[in-house]
XYZ file of C-alpha atoms in Angstrom:
673
model
C -20.894 -125.988 -31.387
C -22.452 -122.578 -32.359
C -19.890 -120.859 -30.088
C -17.015 -122.540 -31.894
C -18.096 -121.525 -35.504
C -18.743 -118.058 -34.437
C -15.185 -117.924 -32.759
C -13.729 -119.320 -36.165
C -15.507 -116.420 -38.260
C -13.900 -113.764 -35.662
C -10.602 -112.065 -36.779
C -7.920 -112.352 -34.301
C -8.187 -108.880 -33.011
C -11.857 -109.421 -32.431
C -11.326 -112.673 -30.861
C -9.010 -111.205 -28.404
C -11.289 -108.326 -27.651
C -14.044 -110.873 -27.148
C -12.092 -112.850 -24.509
C -11.201 -109.702 -22.782
C -15.135 -108.897 -22.470
C -16.062 -112.246 -21.290
C -14.567 -111.598 -17.572
C -17.107 -109.891 -15.342
C -16.664 -106.285 -14.393
C -15.607 -107.538 -10.808
C -12.397 -109.073 -12.694
C -10.798 -106.183 -14.791
C -7.158 -107.646 -14.112
C -8.216 -110.786 -16.148
C -9.428 -108.418 -18.966
C -6.509 -106.132 -18.719
C -4.076 -109.166 -19.048
C -5.918 -110.502 -22.205
C -5.604 -106.700 -23.660
C -2.022 -106.462 -22.870
C -1.329 -109.713 -25.085
C -3.380 -108.264 -27.703
C -1.416 -105.118 -27.847
C 1.929 -106.677 -27.876
C 0.461 -108.795 -31.076
C -1.580 -105.877 -32.544
C 0.420 -102.441 -31.437
C -1.561 -100.529 -34.123
C -4.937 -101.515 -33.522
C -7.477 -98.825 -32.722
C -10.049 -101.703 -31.607
C -7.814 -103.190 -29.003
C -6.697 -99.588 -27.702
C -10.252 -98.486 -27.357
C -11.444 -101.408 -25.455
C -8.455 -100.929 -23.028
C -9.724 -97.358 -22.735
C -13.324 -98.782 -21.917
C -12.287 -101.018 -19.358
C -10.029 -98.303 -17.410
C -13.318 -95.984 -17.718
C -15.590 -98.799 -16.361
C -13.052 -99.111 -13.473
C -13.335 -95.341 -12.894
C -9.147 -95.233 -13.195
C -9.194 -91.675 -14.439
C -5.327 -91.330 -15.038
C -5.357 -94.521 -17.025
C -8.209 -93.938 -18.981
C -6.853 -90.230 -19.605
C -3.664 -91.850 -21.005
C -5.279 -94.386 -23.325
C -7.528 -91.412 -24.786
C -4.377 -89.325 -25.447
C -2.650 -92.040 -27.004
C -5.387 -92.645 -29.306
C -6.019 -88.937 -30.241
C -2.546 -89.008 -31.423
C -2.275 -92.200 -33.049
C -5.767 -92.685 -34.493
C -7.056 -89.089 -35.088
C -9.489 -89.977 -37.809
C -11.556 -92.493 -35.990
C -15.316 -91.686 -35.846
C -15.940 -93.672 -32.693
C -13.225 -91.983 -30.918
C -14.513 -88.676 -31.721
C -18.115 -89.582 -30.670
C -16.440 -90.441 -27.329
C -14.920 -87.151 -27.127
C -18.121 -85.450 -28.081
C -19.800 -87.137 -24.992
C -16.967 -85.799 -22.760
C -17.130 -82.480 -24.123
C -21.014 -82.364 -23.525
C -20.626 -83.242 -19.741
C -18.595 -79.964 -19.546
C -21.623 -78.019 -20.647
C -24.130 -79.585 -18.034
C -25.163 -77.662 -15.092
C -25.715 -80.452 -12.791
C -23.587 -83.566 -12.831
C -24.371 -87.097 -11.910
C -21.562 -89.738 -11.166
C -20.963 -90.609 -14.641
C -20.634 -86.889 -16.009
C -18.351 -86.096 -12.988
C -15.752 -88.927 -14.035
C -15.877 -87.761 -17.594
C -15.081 -84.113 -16.434
C -12.290 -85.384 -14.047
C -11.121 -87.355 -17.298
C -10.853 -84.002 -19.372
C -9.060 -82.263 -16.478
C -6.415 -85.211 -16.496
C -5.576 -84.351 -20.061
C -2.658 -82.337 -21.083
C -3.767 -78.729 -22.086
C -2.728 -79.364 -25.702
C -4.892 -82.504 -25.977
C -8.149 -80.721 -24.465
C -7.608 -77.924 -26.851
C -7.375 -80.367 -30.075
C -10.452 -82.028 -28.794
C -12.590 -79.040 -28.406
C -11.335 -77.421 -31.725
C -11.835 -80.854 -33.779
C -15.120 -81.548 -32.061
C -16.588 -77.990 -32.898
C -15.553 -78.355 -36.560
C -17.924 -81.297 -36.846
C -20.756 -79.843 -35.252
C -23.482 -78.705 -37.718
C -25.843 -76.975 -35.114
C -24.321 -73.349 -35.360
C -25.267 -72.524 -31.851
C -23.791 -75.920 -30.211
C -20.846 -75.147 -32.203
C -20.486 -71.456 -30.795
C -20.963 -72.782 -27.206
C -18.348 -75.406 -27.755
C -15.773 -72.707 -28.954
C -16.878 -70.320 -26.357
C -16.152 -73.183 -23.659
C -12.845 -73.670 -25.321
C -11.813 -70.113 -25.159
C -12.928 -69.636 -21.559
C -10.624 -72.681 -20.806
C -7.668 -71.689 -23.283
C -7.587 -67.729 -23.484
C -4.793 -68.139 -26.073
C -7.647 -69.275 -28.368
C -9.271 -65.816 -28.239
C -6.771 -64.242 -30.641
C -7.556 -66.934 -33.364
C -11.140 -67.617 -32.808
C -12.769 -64.523 -31.011
C -13.669 -62.681 -33.974
C -14.687 -65.797 -35.816
C -16.937 -66.621 -32.956
C -18.657 -63.020 -33.070
C -18.980 -62.993 -36.680
C -20.696 -66.344 -36.722
C -23.213 -65.645 -33.899
C -23.889 -62.064 -35.836
C -24.545 -63.922 -39.017
C -26.680 -66.831 -37.628
C -28.781 -64.318 -35.936
C -29.292 -62.490 -39.256
C -30.265 -65.625 -41.124
C -32.451 -66.875 -38.357
C -35.014 -64.043 -39.094
C -35.012 -62.830 -35.484
C -33.032 -60.189 -35.728
C -35.740 -57.507 -34.553
C -35.982 -59.208 -31.491
C -32.921 -58.876 -29.645
C -33.636 -61.332 -26.770
C -32.521 -64.373 -28.472
C -30.168 -67.253 -27.757
C -27.473 -65.748 -30.389
C -27.414 -62.347 -29.156
C -27.419 -63.595 -25.463
C -24.311 -65.646 -26.131
C -22.886 -62.728 -28.209
C -23.427 -60.216 -25.472
C -23.002 -61.660 -22.356
C -20.345 -64.153 -22.895
C -18.461 -63.725 -26.055
C -18.038 -59.815 -26.292
C -16.675 -59.454 -22.828
C -14.168 -62.652 -22.937
C -12.772 -61.210 -26.375
C -12.618 -57.706 -25.046
C -10.873 -59.084 -21.799
C -8.737 -61.623 -23.367
C -8.141 -60.650 -26.697
C -4.832 -58.950 -25.791
C -3.644 -57.036 -28.768
C -6.258 -58.366 -30.970
C -7.328 -55.758 -33.678
C -10.996 -54.839 -33.476
C -12.205 -52.288 -36.042
C -13.444 -49.292 -34.311
C -16.779 -49.332 -36.228
C -17.173 -52.770 -35.036
C -16.974 -51.813 -31.430
C -19.419 -49.194 -31.780
C -21.955 -51.817 -33.506
C -21.130 -54.288 -30.580
C -22.204 -51.562 -28.027
C -25.127 -50.650 -30.183
C -26.166 -54.515 -29.981
C -25.478 -54.927 -26.458
C -27.612 -51.842 -25.429
C -30.236 -53.314 -27.831
C -30.430 -56.531 -25.833
C -30.197 -55.362 -22.366
C -32.924 -52.632 -22.975
C -35.195 -55.458 -24.503
C -34.355 -57.931 -21.867
C -35.483 -55.833 -18.997
C -38.765 -54.954 -20.697
C -39.664 -58.383 -21.718
C -42.834 -60.092 -20.045
C -40.931 -61.837 -17.612
C -44.371 -62.729 -15.481
C -45.871 -64.155 -18.689
C -46.318 -67.866 -18.687
C -46.077 -69.562 -22.116
C -48.869 -71.865 -22.726
C -47.416 -74.115 -25.444
C -44.046 -75.156 -26.597
C -44.143 -72.967 -29.629
C -44.892 -69.781 -27.553
C -42.074 -70.808 -24.993
C -39.610 -70.934 -27.780
C -40.920 -67.636 -29.305
C -40.728 -65.950 -25.835
C -36.983 -66.752 -25.408
C -36.169 -66.201 -29.176
C -35.381 -69.927 -30.618
C -35.016 -73.094 -28.364
C -31.261 -73.047 -28.559
C -30.970 -72.106 -24.867
C -32.742 -73.340 -21.833
C -34.651 -70.444 -19.558
C -32.025 -70.797 -16.806
C -29.509 -70.043 -19.543
C -31.401 -67.185 -21.179
C -31.273 -65.527 -17.679
C -29.096 -62.698 -16.852
C -28.552 -61.673 -13.231
C -27.163 -58.145 -13.755
C -28.144 -56.522 -16.903
C -27.073 -53.178 -15.792
C -23.680 -54.130 -14.527
C -22.964 -56.298 -17.661
C -23.818 -53.364 -19.876
C -21.628 -50.722 -17.917
C -18.751 -53.475 -17.797
C -19.118 -53.647 -21.935
C -19.015 -49.668 -22.018
C -16.048 -49.689 -20.068
C -14.184 -52.456 -21.982
C -14.915 -50.869 -25.159
C -14.381 -47.255 -24.079
C -10.923 -48.758 -22.906
C -10.345 -49.970 -26.481
C -11.295 -46.657 -27.962
C -8.998 -44.895 -25.408
C -11.900 -42.892 -23.880
C -11.329 -41.188 -20.582
C -13.054 -43.307 -18.165
C -12.849 -44.554 -14.432
C -11.745 -48.067 -14.994
C -12.793 -49.307 -11.686
C -16.167 -47.927 -12.037
C -17.730 -51.466 -11.947
C -16.442 -51.772 -8.402
C -18.398 -48.766 -7.037
C -22.152 -48.456 -5.867
C -24.712 -48.073 -8.639
C -25.297 -44.458 -7.593
C -21.553 -43.589 -7.873
C -21.822 -45.283 -11.235
C -24.328 -43.209 -12.474
C -22.993 -39.863 -10.860
C -19.672 -40.782 -12.900
C -21.096 -41.197 -15.978
C -23.269 -38.201 -15.579
C -20.361 -36.009 -14.933
C -17.956 -37.831 -17.591
C -20.833 -37.016 -20.000
C -21.038 -33.180 -18.931
C -17.189 -33.006 -18.971
C -16.823 -34.317 -22.595
C -19.827 -32.324 -23.694
C -18.508 -29.063 -22.541
C -15.454 -29.697 -24.544
C -17.467 -29.597 -27.547
C -14.848 -31.660 -29.871
C -16.042 -34.063 -32.740
C -13.670 -36.339 -31.461
C -15.751 -36.966 -28.587
C -19.065 -37.006 -30.277
C -19.158 -41.001 -30.334
C -18.324 -41.193 -26.573
C -21.044 -38.699 -25.697
C -23.521 -40.685 -27.883
C -22.804 -44.136 -26.422
C -22.416 -42.812 -22.794
C -25.633 -40.886 -22.921
C -27.284 -44.060 -24.618
C -26.500 -46.418 -21.873
C -27.372 -43.698 -19.153
C -30.508 -43.127 -20.844
C -31.663 -46.846 -21.200
C -30.741 -47.432 -17.589
C -32.716 -44.312 -16.229
C -35.590 -44.722 -18.753
C -36.197 -48.445 -17.792
C -35.838 -47.571 -14.113
C -38.480 -44.620 -14.218
C -41.047 -46.329 -16.513
C -40.975 -49.622 -14.403
C -42.455 -47.500 -11.702
C -45.497 -46.187 -14.074
C -46.988 -49.431 -14.889
C -47.097 -51.832 -11.833
C -48.685 -54.793 -13.317
C -46.619 -54.678 -16.492
C -43.279 -56.975 -16.934
C -40.984 -54.245 -16.181
C -38.595 -55.279 -13.816
C -37.629 -53.511 -10.561
C -41.150 -51.777 -9.758
C -41.633 -51.394 -5.970
C -45.273 -49.869 -6.563
C -48.422 -52.016 -6.224
C -50.190 -49.272 -8.544
C -49.230 -47.143 -11.370
C -48.153 -43.687 -10.590
C -48.771 -40.554 -12.869
C -47.233 -37.304 -13.775
C -49.537 -34.493 -14.176
C -49.968 -30.699 -14.024
C -49.793 -28.753 -10.872
C -53.013 -26.804 -11.477
C -51.808 -24.112 -8.934
C -48.871 -22.875 -7.164
C -48.495 -24.481 -3.641
C -45.286 -23.109 -2.397
C -46.673 -22.497 1.064
C -47.730 -26.258 1.565
C -45.705 -27.751 4.394
C -47.346 -31.233 4.082
C -46.318 -31.804 0.585
C -43.306 -33.980 0.180
C -40.980 -32.084 -2.150
C -38.638 -34.480 -3.721
C -36.879 -31.992 -5.950
C -33.526 -32.521 -7.706
C -31.106 -29.373 -8.316
C -32.207 -28.127 -11.515
C -29.468 -28.054 -14.352
C -31.767 -25.587 -16.172
C -33.980 -22.591 -14.776
C -36.611 -23.562 -17.355
C -37.131 -27.171 -15.931
C -40.319 -27.615 -13.718
C -40.377 -28.752 -10.219
C -42.188 -31.877 -9.356
C -43.848 -32.414 -5.974
C -44.386 -36.020 -5.138
C -46.949 -37.743 -3.242
C -45.546 -39.189 0.068
C -47.023 -42.627 -0.730
C -44.723 -43.183 -3.482
C -42.077 -45.547 -2.469
C -38.181 -44.198 -3.199
C -39.612 -40.967 -4.539
C -36.361 -39.442 -4.802
C -35.137 -42.484 -6.821
C -37.964 -42.408 -9.366
C -37.548 -38.545 -9.846
C -33.705 -38.815 -10.436
C -34.291 -41.769 -12.848
C -36.870 -39.468 -14.837
C -34.752 -36.238 -14.764
C -31.566 -38.318 -15.987
C -33.617 -39.684 -18.806
C -34.762 -36.340 -19.742
C -31.188 -34.841 -19.873
C -29.764 -37.901 -21.835
C -32.826 -37.818 -24.292
C -32.021 -34.052 -24.893
C -28.251 -34.731 -25.654
C -29.042 -37.702 -27.946
C -31.308 -35.630 -30.052
C -28.974 -32.299 -29.803
C -27.421 -32.853 -33.124
C -28.558 -34.594 -36.356
C -25.767 -37.330 -36.259
C -26.948 -38.416 -32.683
C -30.689 -38.023 -33.305
C -30.100 -40.338 -36.541
C -28.167 -42.997 -34.453
C -30.488 -42.734 -31.618
C -33.392 -43.481 -33.952
C -31.760 -46.162 -35.540
C -31.055 -47.924 -32.258
C -34.993 -47.655 -31.029
C -35.992 -49.235 -34.421
C -34.966 -52.580 -33.471
C -36.427 -52.442 -29.859
C -39.136 -54.949 -28.888
C -42.680 -53.968 -28.860
C -42.574 -53.677 -25.094
C -39.810 -51.612 -25.214
C -41.083 -49.018 -27.608
C -44.060 -48.940 -25.427
C -41.942 -48.047 -22.449
C -40.190 -45.313 -24.452
C -43.685 -44.158 -25.677
C -44.838 -43.758 -21.713
C -41.519 -41.842 -21.220
C -41.803 -39.437 -24.149
C -45.541 -38.656 -22.977
C -44.144 -37.836 -19.451
C -41.135 -35.923 -20.933
C -43.673 -33.771 -23.184
C -45.545 -32.806 -20.080
C -42.748 -32.069 -18.053
C -41.587 -29.654 -20.886
C -45.202 -28.321 -21.605
C -45.361 -29.455 -24.921
C -48.957 -30.597 -24.566
C -49.574 -30.981 -28.275
C -46.982 -33.569 -28.780
C -48.221 -35.244 -25.620
C -51.539 -35.382 -26.823
C -50.357 -37.206 -30.118
C -48.418 -39.602 -28.070
C -51.184 -40.354 -25.520
C -53.718 -41.377 -28.432
C -51.010 -43.747 -29.919
C -50.703 -45.474 -26.705
C -51.947 -49.492 -26.979
C -55.412 -50.111 -25.465
C -54.835 -51.670 -21.950
C -57.102 -53.790 -20.189
C -55.751 -52.539 -16.907
C -58.458 -50.170 -15.330
C -55.840 -48.261 -13.433
C -53.784 -47.513 -16.335
C -56.740 -46.213 -18.305
C -57.211 -43.925 -15.564
C -53.686 -42.927 -15.777
C -53.739 -42.334 -19.618
C -57.164 -40.286 -19.250
C -55.901 -38.355 -16.519
C -52.716 -37.156 -18.579
C -54.875 -36.655 -21.661
C -57.310 -34.632 -19.701
C -54.394 -32.286 -18.234
C -52.814 -32.018 -21.818
C -56.505 -31.073 -23.235
C -56.713 -28.585 -20.774
C -53.390 -26.630 -20.887
C -53.828 -26.976 -24.868
C -56.774 -24.853 -24.186
C -59.403 -27.642 -25.325
C -61.360 -27.082 -22.182
C -64.427 -28.953 -23.130
C -62.621 -32.271 -23.879
C -60.619 -32.166 -21.012
C -63.526 -31.436 -18.340
C -65.412 -34.334 -19.967
C -62.625 -36.950 -19.522
C -62.418 -35.731 -15.724
C -66.288 -36.188 -15.248
C -66.020 -39.617 -17.002
C -63.105 -40.166 -14.553
C -65.260 -39.322 -11.538
C -68.177 -40.907 -12.646
C -66.454 -44.295 -12.778
C -64.587 -43.919 -9.429
C -67.111 -44.657 -6.377
C -66.359 -41.428 -4.134
C -65.882 -42.459 -0.336
C -65.523 -40.680 2.775
C -61.891 -41.834 2.495
C -60.953 -39.740 -0.419
C -62.334 -36.336 1.282
C -58.833 -35.196 1.533
C -55.582 -35.144 -0.197
C -51.672 -34.600 0.178
C -51.856 -31.416 -1.815
C -53.634 -28.363 -1.212
C -56.385 -26.514 -3.116
C -56.768 -23.033 -3.600
C -56.272 -21.153 -0.246
C -55.795 -17.645 0.810
C -51.928 -17.744 0.567
C -52.205 -19.001 -3.077
C -50.980 -16.421 -5.544
C -50.979 -16.410 -9.346
C -47.463 -18.112 -10.255
C -46.544 -18.558 -13.913
C -43.809 -21.180 -12.699
C -44.480 -24.502 -14.156
C -44.845 -27.249 -11.593
C -45.927 -30.741 -11.750
C -47.602 -33.682 -9.507
C -46.570 -37.175 -9.262
C -49.520 -38.976 -7.907
C -50.622 -42.448 -7.382
C -53.329 -44.088 -9.262
C -55.172 -44.741 -6.069
C -59.022 -43.133 -5.431
C -57.667 -41.201 -2.451
C -55.334 -39.361 -4.701
C -56.989 -38.927 -8.002
C -60.578 -37.798 -6.896
C -59.099 -35.020 -5.048
C -56.985 -33.997 -7.922
C -60.225 -34.351 -10.470
C -62.000 -32.329 -8.042
C -59.026 -29.520 -8.051
C -59.067 -29.663 -11.725
C -62.571 -28.743 -12.004
C -62.153 -26.072 -9.573
C -59.107 -24.587 -11.461
C -61.185 -24.757 -14.956
C -64.093 -23.081 -13.549
C -62.060 -20.494 -11.770
C -60.227 -19.591 -15.060
C -64.000 -19.208 -16.627
C -64.947 -16.655 -14.078
C -62.386 -14.269 -15.937
C -64.111 -14.561 -18.797
C -66.938 -11.980 -19.769
C -69.301 -14.533 -20.717
C -69.322 -16.132 -17.024
C -72.558 -16.962 -15.753
C -74.097 -17.181 -12.443
C -74.476 -21.094 -13.071
C -70.744 -21.360 -13.472
C -70.489 -19.469 -10.216
C -72.751 -21.692 -8.339
C -70.921 -24.887 -9.594
C -67.651 -23.638 -8.449
C -69.079 -22.987 -4.891
C -70.488 -26.433 -4.814
C -67.207 -27.983 -5.478
C -65.413 -25.661 -2.971
C -67.340 -27.710 -0.509
C -65.254 -30.670 -0.992
C -62.534 -30.447 1.495
C -63.734 -27.166 3.037
C -62.279 -24.750 4.261
C -59.119 -25.265 1.601
C -61.116 -23.234 -0.895
C -62.202 -20.526 1.426
C -60.245 -18.035 -0.156
C -61.488 -18.808 -3.520
C -64.947 -18.621 -2.210
C -64.579 -14.879 -0.932
C -63.439 -14.072 -4.640
C -66.430 -15.491 -5.904
C -68.552 -13.776 -3.316
C -66.812 -10.634 -4.397
C -68.029 -11.092 -7.986
C -71.631 -11.640 -7.030
C -71.665 -8.557 -4.863
C -70.318 -6.528 -7.788
C -72.961 -8.088 -9.955
C -75.455 -7.028 -7.271
C -77.524 -10.304 -7.930
C -77.397 -14.123 -8.267
C -79.413 -16.640 -9.615
C -79.388 -20.354 -8.917
C -82.401 -22.224 -8.293
C -80.628 -25.560 -7.378
C -78.481 -23.932 -4.568
C -80.342 -25.727 -1.650
C -80.197 -29.064 -3.409
C -76.073 -29.099 -3.305
C -74.996 -26.395 -0.819
C -75.019 -27.867 2.864
C -71.619 -26.090 3.999
C -72.557 -23.984 7.185
C -70.184 -21.233 6.239
C -71.219 -20.712 2.795
C -75.055 -20.540 3.750
C -74.321 -18.029 6.506
C -72.345 -15.847 3.937
C -75.202 -16.040 1.652
C -77.746 -14.885 4.376
C -75.477 -12.198 4.924
C -75.494 -10.998 1.480
C -79.160 -9.955 1.593
C -78.597 -7.715 4.527
C -77.874 -3.882 4.264
C -74.405 -4.659 5.546
C -73.700 -7.515 3.309
C -74.422 -5.664 0.015
C -78.176 -5.959 -0.390
C -77.601 -8.458 -3.200
C -80.620 -9.723 -4.973
C -80.453 -13.506 -4.653
C -82.714 -15.789 -6.688
C -81.663 -19.113 -5.024
C -84.791 -20.927 -3.825
C -86.085 -23.987 -5.437
C -89.231 -22.006 -6.728
C -87.752 -18.754 -8.446
C -88.508 -15.587 -6.084
C -89.291 -13.581 -8.900
C -92.360 -16.013 -9.599
C -93.328 -16.117 -5.998
C -93.234 -12.458 -5.625
C -95.295 -11.987 -8.716
C -97.977 -14.643 -7.160
C -98.229 -12.472 -4.147
C -101.359 -10.022 -3.920
C -100.424 -7.751 -1.381
C -100.181 -4.281 -2.007
C -97.431 -3.447 0.344
C -94.065 -5.342 1.266
C -94.288 -7.468 -2.086
C -91.120 -9.420 -1.133
C -91.836 -9.853 2.594
C -93.031 -13.036 2.096
C -90.248 -14.195 -0.141
C -87.707 -12.824 2.330
C -89.490 -14.886 5.177
C -89.389 -18.127 2.918
C -85.866 -17.355 2.102
C -85.033 -17.110 6.055
C -86.772 -20.231 7.019
C -85.128 -22.181 4.205
C -81.489 -21.184 5.160
C -82.520 -21.872 8.891
C -83.835 -25.334 8.018
C -80.770 -25.877 5.727
C -78.432 -25.084 8.651
C -80.218 -26.812 11.060
C -80.576 -30.123 8.922
C -78.120 -33.053 8.909
C -75.754 -32.462 6.183
C -75.303 -34.941 3.773
C -71.558 -36.291 3.446
C -69.701 -34.190 0.910
C -68.202 -37.295 -1.176
C -72.037 -38.273 -1.563
C -73.274 -34.839 -2.417
C -70.555 -34.182 -5.045
C -71.033 -37.446 -6.495
C -74.733 -36.899 -7.100
C -73.932 -33.216 -8.220
C -71.456 -34.402 -10.959
C -74.145 -36.780 -11.982
C -77.094 -34.449 -12.021
C -75.476 -31.484 -13.367
C -73.185 -33.116 -15.802
C -74.480 -31.379 -18.786
C -74.888 -27.819 -17.310
C -71.194 -28.469 -16.057
C -70.173 -29.024 -19.492
C -71.961 -25.988 -20.757
C -69.699 -23.947 -18.540
C -66.938 -24.901 -21.129
C -68.897 -24.648 -24.473
C -67.039 -22.926 -27.287
C -63.315 -23.996 -25.754
C-alpha cells in the first residue's frame, strides 16, 4: 500500500527510472529496455539520459557510456550533476596509480572525440576555485591538446606567477607553483607554442625564475625528515603537491633544456642537440660558447653571456660546495668527510707523492691546487671550482651583470646563500684576498658538525696568518691540535714539509685536504713550523723560538732535516744557545748527536745551556780552582748519552705534551704580530 502511494507521487520520468533501477545489476538488459522506452517517451530528459549512462558505466561498456556522455555534453551543457561526473573522470587522469574503477574512467575519456575531451577539460577548469588544481588541469589539457598552448599557455604562466606572489612564499623558490611553472609549463609553452609571441623581457625573467628554482632545489635539506604536518607543508612550499610530485629527477638537465629553448627563442648561437651529449660535453660546450661570445665584446651578447654564465656558475658551484660539507643536504657528495682548501705554506714542486690534479690555467696569476689522493674524483671537484670561479668573475665583470647577479642571489634560500658563502670564502683564499675571506668566515652560521668547525677554523687560521695576524692564527692552530687526539697513525702526511730541496717560491699554491686527523694534524704542525721559520728572520728571534722549531721538526723526521741545518747555522753564528727544557722534548738521535758535536772544537765550540738546571748556575756552584766547567761538560755528555740510550717517547705523544705544556711560550714567539 505504501509503495503504491510513493509511486503515485513520482513523476512519469522518475517512475520510469525507478522501474529501470529495480532490476539487479545482473540483468542490465531489462533495465535498458525500460530506459529505451523512457527515452522514446521523453527524449529531452536529462535524468533518463544520465541513468542510461550509469547503466552502461556499471556494465563497463566503455563505448556505449562514452556515447551517452558525449550526447549529454552536447544536449545538456549546464547540468551540474553531469559536470560532477566529468570532474571525477578528469581527476582519474591525474592519479599516479589506477585501480579498476579509475582505469575504466581513463578508458572512457580516451573513447571520447578529441573536441569533446578538450571541452570537458576547459569547462571543468573554469569551475575550479583552487588555483593550483585549475593550473594542473589546464596543464593536462595542453599536454594532451598542444593546440591549446597558443591560447592558454601564457595565461597559465601568468596565473602561476600571480598565485606564487599572492601566496607570500615567493622568497622560497621551491614551492608547488614554481615547480609547475619551471618543470612543466615553461618547457611545454616553449616547445609547443609554435609562433606564440613571448616578450623578450619575460623570457629573461623565466630563465631567472628557473635558475632560482633549481639552485634552491638542489640545496634544500633532502635528508631532513619533517616532524609535523605543518613542517611537511613548509618543507615543500605549500600542500598543493605531494612529495613525489615535488621531486625533480634531473635538475641540471631540465635547466639546460630551458636555457636552450629560451636561447633558441632569443636567437642565440647555441648547439641545439646539446641535451643529447654527455654532461662533460655540455659543460665544455657552454664554456667555449661563453668564451667565444665574450671575446666578441658586443653589447648585444651581454644577456647571453649573463645567463649562460649564470647557469654554468650555478651548476659548478653546487657541485663543488656539495663536496665541502658531507653531512649537509647538498646533493651529489661522494665524500664521507668535508674537504678544505688551505694555503700551501711552502713550495713542494719536487714532491712525487703528491696527487697534482691541476687544470690548465687560463691566467698565469691563478694558483695551483694540489689535492689529497684520498679525495674522490678530485679532478671533477677542481674543475667545478675553477669553472665556478671563472663564471663568478664574468658575472661581476660589469656593473650591469653584477647588479643582475646580485638580484638573483637575493631570492635564494637560506641554505643556498650558505652554499654561496662557502664558495666565496674558498674563492677569496684562491685569489689571496685574505681580508675578505676573514670577513666571510666570521659570517658563517654556527655549525654543530665538529669537522665543519675544524674546517672553518683551519681556513680562518690560514687567512689570519697570511694577513700577518700571526698570533691569532697560531692560537687557532694550537686550539685545533689540542682538541684532536694525536695518534701514531697521524705521523705522516701526503704532502711534504720543508726539505733539502725546498726553495723560496713566491708562487701562490694551495692544498685541498680532507678533514681527517691524518691530514689535518700534519698540516697544523707544518703550519707552526712555517710560522716559526718566518720568525727566525726577525731580529727579535729568541733561543726559545729556535728550540720550539727544533722540537717540531722531530715530527715526521727527517723531512725537516734541511730546515734543522739552517737553525743550527743560526746557533753557530750566535755562538751560544740556551733552552733548559731541551731534554724534556728532544729525543731524536740525529738532533742530539748534532748538539753534542756543536760543543766540540770542530763543531764550533758553541756555548750550550740546555741542561734541566742551567749550566751557568752549576758552574758558579762548583768550588774547584782549575777547569771550572769540566764537571758541567761531563754532566752534559752523560745526559746526552743517557738520552740517546733511553727508549724514545713516540713522536705523537711527545708533540702533544709539548704543545700543551708550552702553549704560552709558543704564543709568546708571535707576540706583537
